[in-house]
mmCIF file of C-alpha atoms in Angstrom:
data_model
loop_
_atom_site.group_PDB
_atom_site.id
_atom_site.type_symbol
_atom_site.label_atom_id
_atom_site.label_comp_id
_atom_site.label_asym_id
_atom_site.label_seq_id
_atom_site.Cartn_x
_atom_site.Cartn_y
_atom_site.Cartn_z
ATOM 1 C CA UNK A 12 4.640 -7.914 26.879
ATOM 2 C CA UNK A 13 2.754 -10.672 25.497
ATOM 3 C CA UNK A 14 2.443 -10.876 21.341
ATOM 4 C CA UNK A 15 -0.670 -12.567 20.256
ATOM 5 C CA UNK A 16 -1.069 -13.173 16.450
ATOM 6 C CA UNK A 17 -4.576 -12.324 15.668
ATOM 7 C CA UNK A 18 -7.127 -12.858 12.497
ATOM 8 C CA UNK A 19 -10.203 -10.750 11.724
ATOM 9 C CA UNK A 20 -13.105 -11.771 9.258
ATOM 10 C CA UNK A 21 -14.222 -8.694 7.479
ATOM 11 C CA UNK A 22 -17.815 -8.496 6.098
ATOM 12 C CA UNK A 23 -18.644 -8.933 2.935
ATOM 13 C CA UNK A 24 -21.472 -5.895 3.092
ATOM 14 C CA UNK A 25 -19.195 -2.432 3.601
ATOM 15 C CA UNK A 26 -23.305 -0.474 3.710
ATOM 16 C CA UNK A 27 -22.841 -0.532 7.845
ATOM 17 C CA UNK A 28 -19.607 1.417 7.763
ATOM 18 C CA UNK A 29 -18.585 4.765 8.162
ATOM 19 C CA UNK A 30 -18.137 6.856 5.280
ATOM 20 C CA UNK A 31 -15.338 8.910 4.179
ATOM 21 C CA UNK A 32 -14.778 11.093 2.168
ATOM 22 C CA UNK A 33 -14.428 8.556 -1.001
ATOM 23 C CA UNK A 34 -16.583 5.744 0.420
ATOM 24 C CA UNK A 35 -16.983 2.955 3.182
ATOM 25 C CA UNK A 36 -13.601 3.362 5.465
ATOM 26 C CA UNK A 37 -12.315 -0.347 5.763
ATOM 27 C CA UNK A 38 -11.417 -0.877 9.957
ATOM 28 C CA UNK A 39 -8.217 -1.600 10.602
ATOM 29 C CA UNK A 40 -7.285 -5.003 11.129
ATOM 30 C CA UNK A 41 -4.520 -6.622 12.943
ATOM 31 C CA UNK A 42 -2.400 -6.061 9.287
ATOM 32 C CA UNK A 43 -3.018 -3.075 9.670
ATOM 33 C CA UNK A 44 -4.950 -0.986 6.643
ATOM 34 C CA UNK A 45 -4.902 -2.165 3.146
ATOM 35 C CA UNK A 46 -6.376 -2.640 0.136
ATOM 36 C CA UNK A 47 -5.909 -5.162 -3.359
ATOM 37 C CA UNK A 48 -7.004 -4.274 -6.887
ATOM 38 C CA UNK A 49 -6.610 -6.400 -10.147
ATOM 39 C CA UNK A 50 -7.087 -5.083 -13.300
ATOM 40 C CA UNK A 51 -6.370 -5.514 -16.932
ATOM 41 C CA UNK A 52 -3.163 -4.172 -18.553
ATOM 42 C CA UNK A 53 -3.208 -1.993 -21.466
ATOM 43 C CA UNK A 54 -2.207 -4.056 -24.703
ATOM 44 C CA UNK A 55 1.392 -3.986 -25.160
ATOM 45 C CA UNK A 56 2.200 -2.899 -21.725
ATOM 46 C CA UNK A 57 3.804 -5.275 -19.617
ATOM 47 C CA UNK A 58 7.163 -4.450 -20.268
ATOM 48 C CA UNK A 59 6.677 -0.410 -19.498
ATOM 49 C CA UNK A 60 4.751 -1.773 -16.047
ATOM 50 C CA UNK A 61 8.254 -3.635 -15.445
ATOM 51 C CA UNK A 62 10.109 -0.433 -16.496
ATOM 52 C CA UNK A 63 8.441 0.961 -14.032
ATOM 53 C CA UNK A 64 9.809 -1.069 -11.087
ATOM 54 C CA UNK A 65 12.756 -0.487 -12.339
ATOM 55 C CA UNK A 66 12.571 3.380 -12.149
ATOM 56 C CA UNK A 67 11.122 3.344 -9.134
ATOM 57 C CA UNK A 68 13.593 0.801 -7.079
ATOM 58 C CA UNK A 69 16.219 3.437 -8.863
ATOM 59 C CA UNK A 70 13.926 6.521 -7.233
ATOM 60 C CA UNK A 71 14.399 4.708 -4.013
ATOM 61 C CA UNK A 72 17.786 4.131 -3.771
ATOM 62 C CA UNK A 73 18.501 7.788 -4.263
ATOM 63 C CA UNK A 74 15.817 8.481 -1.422
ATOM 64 C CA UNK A 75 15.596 5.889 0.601
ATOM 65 C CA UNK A 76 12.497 7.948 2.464
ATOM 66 C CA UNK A 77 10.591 9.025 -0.715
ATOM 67 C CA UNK A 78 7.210 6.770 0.076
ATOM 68 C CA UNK A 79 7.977 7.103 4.077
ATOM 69 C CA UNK A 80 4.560 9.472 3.599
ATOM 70 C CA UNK A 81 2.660 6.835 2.783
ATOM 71 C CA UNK A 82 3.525 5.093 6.686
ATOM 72 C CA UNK A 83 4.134 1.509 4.455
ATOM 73 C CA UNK A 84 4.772 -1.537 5.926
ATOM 74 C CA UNK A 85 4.753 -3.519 2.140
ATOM 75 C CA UNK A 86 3.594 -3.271 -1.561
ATOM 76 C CA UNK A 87 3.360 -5.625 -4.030
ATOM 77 C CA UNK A 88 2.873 -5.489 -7.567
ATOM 78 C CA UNK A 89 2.086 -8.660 -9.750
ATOM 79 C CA UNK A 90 1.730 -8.953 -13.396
ATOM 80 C CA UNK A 91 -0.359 -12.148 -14.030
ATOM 81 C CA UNK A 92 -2.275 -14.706 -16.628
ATOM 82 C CA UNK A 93 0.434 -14.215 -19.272
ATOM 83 C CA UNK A 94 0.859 -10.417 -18.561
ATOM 84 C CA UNK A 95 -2.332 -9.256 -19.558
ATOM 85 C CA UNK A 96 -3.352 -8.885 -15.440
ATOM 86 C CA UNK A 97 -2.258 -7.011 -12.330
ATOM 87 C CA UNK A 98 -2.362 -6.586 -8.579
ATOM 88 C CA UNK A 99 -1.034 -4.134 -6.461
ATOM 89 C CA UNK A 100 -1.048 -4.883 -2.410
ATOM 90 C CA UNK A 101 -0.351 -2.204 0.096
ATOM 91 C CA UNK A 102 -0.532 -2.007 3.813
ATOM 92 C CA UNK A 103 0.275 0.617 5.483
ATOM 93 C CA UNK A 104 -0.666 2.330 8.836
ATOM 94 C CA UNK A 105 -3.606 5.259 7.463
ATOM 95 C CA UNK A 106 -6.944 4.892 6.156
ATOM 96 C CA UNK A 107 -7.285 4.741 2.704
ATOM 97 C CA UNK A 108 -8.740 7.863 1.933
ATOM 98 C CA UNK A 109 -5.490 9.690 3.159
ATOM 99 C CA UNK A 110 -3.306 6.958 1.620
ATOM 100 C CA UNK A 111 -4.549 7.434 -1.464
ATOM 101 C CA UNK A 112 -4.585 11.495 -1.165
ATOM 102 C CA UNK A 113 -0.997 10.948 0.266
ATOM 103 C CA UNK A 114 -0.210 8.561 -2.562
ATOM 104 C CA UNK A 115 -0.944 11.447 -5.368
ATOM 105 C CA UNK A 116 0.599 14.157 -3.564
ATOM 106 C CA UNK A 117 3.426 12.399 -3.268
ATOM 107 C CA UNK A 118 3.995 11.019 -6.940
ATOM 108 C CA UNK A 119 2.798 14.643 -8.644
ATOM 109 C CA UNK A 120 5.488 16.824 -6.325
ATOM 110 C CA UNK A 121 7.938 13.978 -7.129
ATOM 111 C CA UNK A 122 7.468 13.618 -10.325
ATOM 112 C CA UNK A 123 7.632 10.041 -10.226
ATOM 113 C CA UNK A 124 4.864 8.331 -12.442
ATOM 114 C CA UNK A 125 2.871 4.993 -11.371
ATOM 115 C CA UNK A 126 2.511 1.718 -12.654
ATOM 116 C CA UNK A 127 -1.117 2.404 -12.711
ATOM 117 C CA UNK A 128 -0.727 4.181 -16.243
ATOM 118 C CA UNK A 129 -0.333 1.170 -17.345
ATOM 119 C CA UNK A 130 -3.653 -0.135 -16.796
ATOM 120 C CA UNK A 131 -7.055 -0.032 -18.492
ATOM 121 C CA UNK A 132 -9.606 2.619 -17.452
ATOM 122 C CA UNK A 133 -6.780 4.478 -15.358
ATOM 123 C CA UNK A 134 -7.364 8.129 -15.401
ATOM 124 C CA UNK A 135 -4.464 10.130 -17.319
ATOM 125 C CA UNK A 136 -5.153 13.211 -15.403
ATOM 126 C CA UNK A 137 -4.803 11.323 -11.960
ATOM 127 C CA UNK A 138 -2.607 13.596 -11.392
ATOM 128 C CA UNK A 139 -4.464 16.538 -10.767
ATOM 129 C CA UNK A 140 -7.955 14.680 -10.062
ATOM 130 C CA UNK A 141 -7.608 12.394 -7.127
ATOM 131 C CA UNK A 142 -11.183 11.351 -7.263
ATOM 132 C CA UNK A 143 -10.749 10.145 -10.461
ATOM 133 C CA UNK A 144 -7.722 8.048 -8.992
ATOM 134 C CA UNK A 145 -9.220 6.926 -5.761
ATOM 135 C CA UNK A 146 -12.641 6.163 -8.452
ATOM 136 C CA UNK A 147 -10.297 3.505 -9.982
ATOM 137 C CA UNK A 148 -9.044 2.080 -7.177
ATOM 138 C CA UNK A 149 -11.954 1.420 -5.704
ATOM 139 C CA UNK A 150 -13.835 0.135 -8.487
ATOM 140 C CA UNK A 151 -10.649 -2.244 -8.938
ATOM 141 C CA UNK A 152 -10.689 -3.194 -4.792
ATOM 142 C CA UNK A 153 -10.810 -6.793 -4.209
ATOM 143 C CA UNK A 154 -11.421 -6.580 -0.470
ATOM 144 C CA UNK A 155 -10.303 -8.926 1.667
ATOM 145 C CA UNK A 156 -12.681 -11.405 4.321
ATOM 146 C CA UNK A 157 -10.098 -12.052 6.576
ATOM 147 C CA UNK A 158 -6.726 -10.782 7.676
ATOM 148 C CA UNK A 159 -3.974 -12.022 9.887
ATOM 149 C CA UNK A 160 -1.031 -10.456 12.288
ATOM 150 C CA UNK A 161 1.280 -12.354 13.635
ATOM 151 C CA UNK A 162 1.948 -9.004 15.225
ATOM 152 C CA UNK A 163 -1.117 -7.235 14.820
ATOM 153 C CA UNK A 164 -1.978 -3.675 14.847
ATOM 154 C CA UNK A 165 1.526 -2.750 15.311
ATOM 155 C CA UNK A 166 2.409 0.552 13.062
ATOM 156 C CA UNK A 167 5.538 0.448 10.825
ATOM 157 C CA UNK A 168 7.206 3.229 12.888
ATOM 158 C CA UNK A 169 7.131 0.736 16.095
ATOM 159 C CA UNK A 170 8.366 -1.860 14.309
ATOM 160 C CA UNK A 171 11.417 0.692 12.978
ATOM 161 C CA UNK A 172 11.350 1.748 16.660
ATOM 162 C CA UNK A 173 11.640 -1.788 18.597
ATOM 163 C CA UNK A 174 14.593 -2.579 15.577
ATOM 164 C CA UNK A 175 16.356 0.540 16.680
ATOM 165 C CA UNK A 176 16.598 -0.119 20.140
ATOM 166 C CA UNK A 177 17.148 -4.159 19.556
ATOM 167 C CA UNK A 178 20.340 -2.424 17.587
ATOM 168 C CA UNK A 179 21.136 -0.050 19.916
ATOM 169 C CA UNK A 180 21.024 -2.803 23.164
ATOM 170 C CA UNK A 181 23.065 -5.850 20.788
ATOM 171 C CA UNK A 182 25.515 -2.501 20.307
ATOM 172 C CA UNK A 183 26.153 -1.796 24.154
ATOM 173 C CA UNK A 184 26.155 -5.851 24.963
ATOM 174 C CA UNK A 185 28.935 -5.597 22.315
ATOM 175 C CA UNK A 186 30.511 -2.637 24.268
ATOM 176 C CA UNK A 187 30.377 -4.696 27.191
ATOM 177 C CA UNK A 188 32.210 -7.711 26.395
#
């Protein structure tokens, strides 16, 4: 099995595509879905948006599993120009419109908050209003024009699959010797 890396330009228009249930539904690309938002941090803060990481590194190490709803293959949050910004990157293997409805389910039966309280115009009852949550996000959505796999449109469960078995063969060659 041959892996070609692969790059798709996305338009810059979204009125052509399919709508769900909270807007246009971005096509998945050889990263897979995804989506990037930057906005402003709430004066003063910073610092709680780093607590955060903290807490939730600290949720994670006592389940390993917790966001393993979410079908993630990375996040990344960024604090930027002195503080004062942020980004948050995911990609993971759903549409948005069930990541994000995923995303809240998740954090309000875990009781773990989100970094996202940190920023301006976040809704403090995101809680128990996912449109208001999925409202932010998308007005926050810096979409991308082109994306790139080096092994595209592979999930995050083959990828934990192919490892397994990579283990599982380097284990019996062990066996073997």
């Amino acid at each position: 099995m041959e892996i070609k890396p692969q790059a798709v330009v996305l338009p810059k228009e979204t009125d052509h595509l399919e709508q769900g249930k909270y807007g246009p539904v971005f096509p998945r690309t050889p990263a897979c879905y995804g989506f990037t938002i930057v906005a402003n941090v709430k004066p003063g803060r910073a610092d709680a948006m780093r607590e955060h990481g903290h807490a939730l590194a600290k949720a994670l190490e006592q389940d390993p599993y917790l966001l393993a709803p979410l079908k993630l293959h990375y996040l990344r949050w960024v604090l930027f120009d002195d503080d004062t910004r942020f980004m948050y990157q995911g990609i993971f293997d759903t549409d948005f419109d069930k990541y994000t409805e995923d995303a809240v389910a998740l954090f309000s039966k875990a009781g773990v908050s989100t970094a996202f309280e940190n920023l301006e115009g976040f809704p403090e009852d995101w809680r128990t209003n996912p449109e208001a949550f999925v409202r932010f996000v998308r007005e926050h959505h810096c979409p991308s024009f082109i994306e790139y796999g080096e092994y595209p449109y592979v999930t995050a469960d083959e990828i934990k699959k192919a490892l397994r078995i990579k283990g599982a063969l380097s284990e019996m060659l062990d066996q073997l010797q």
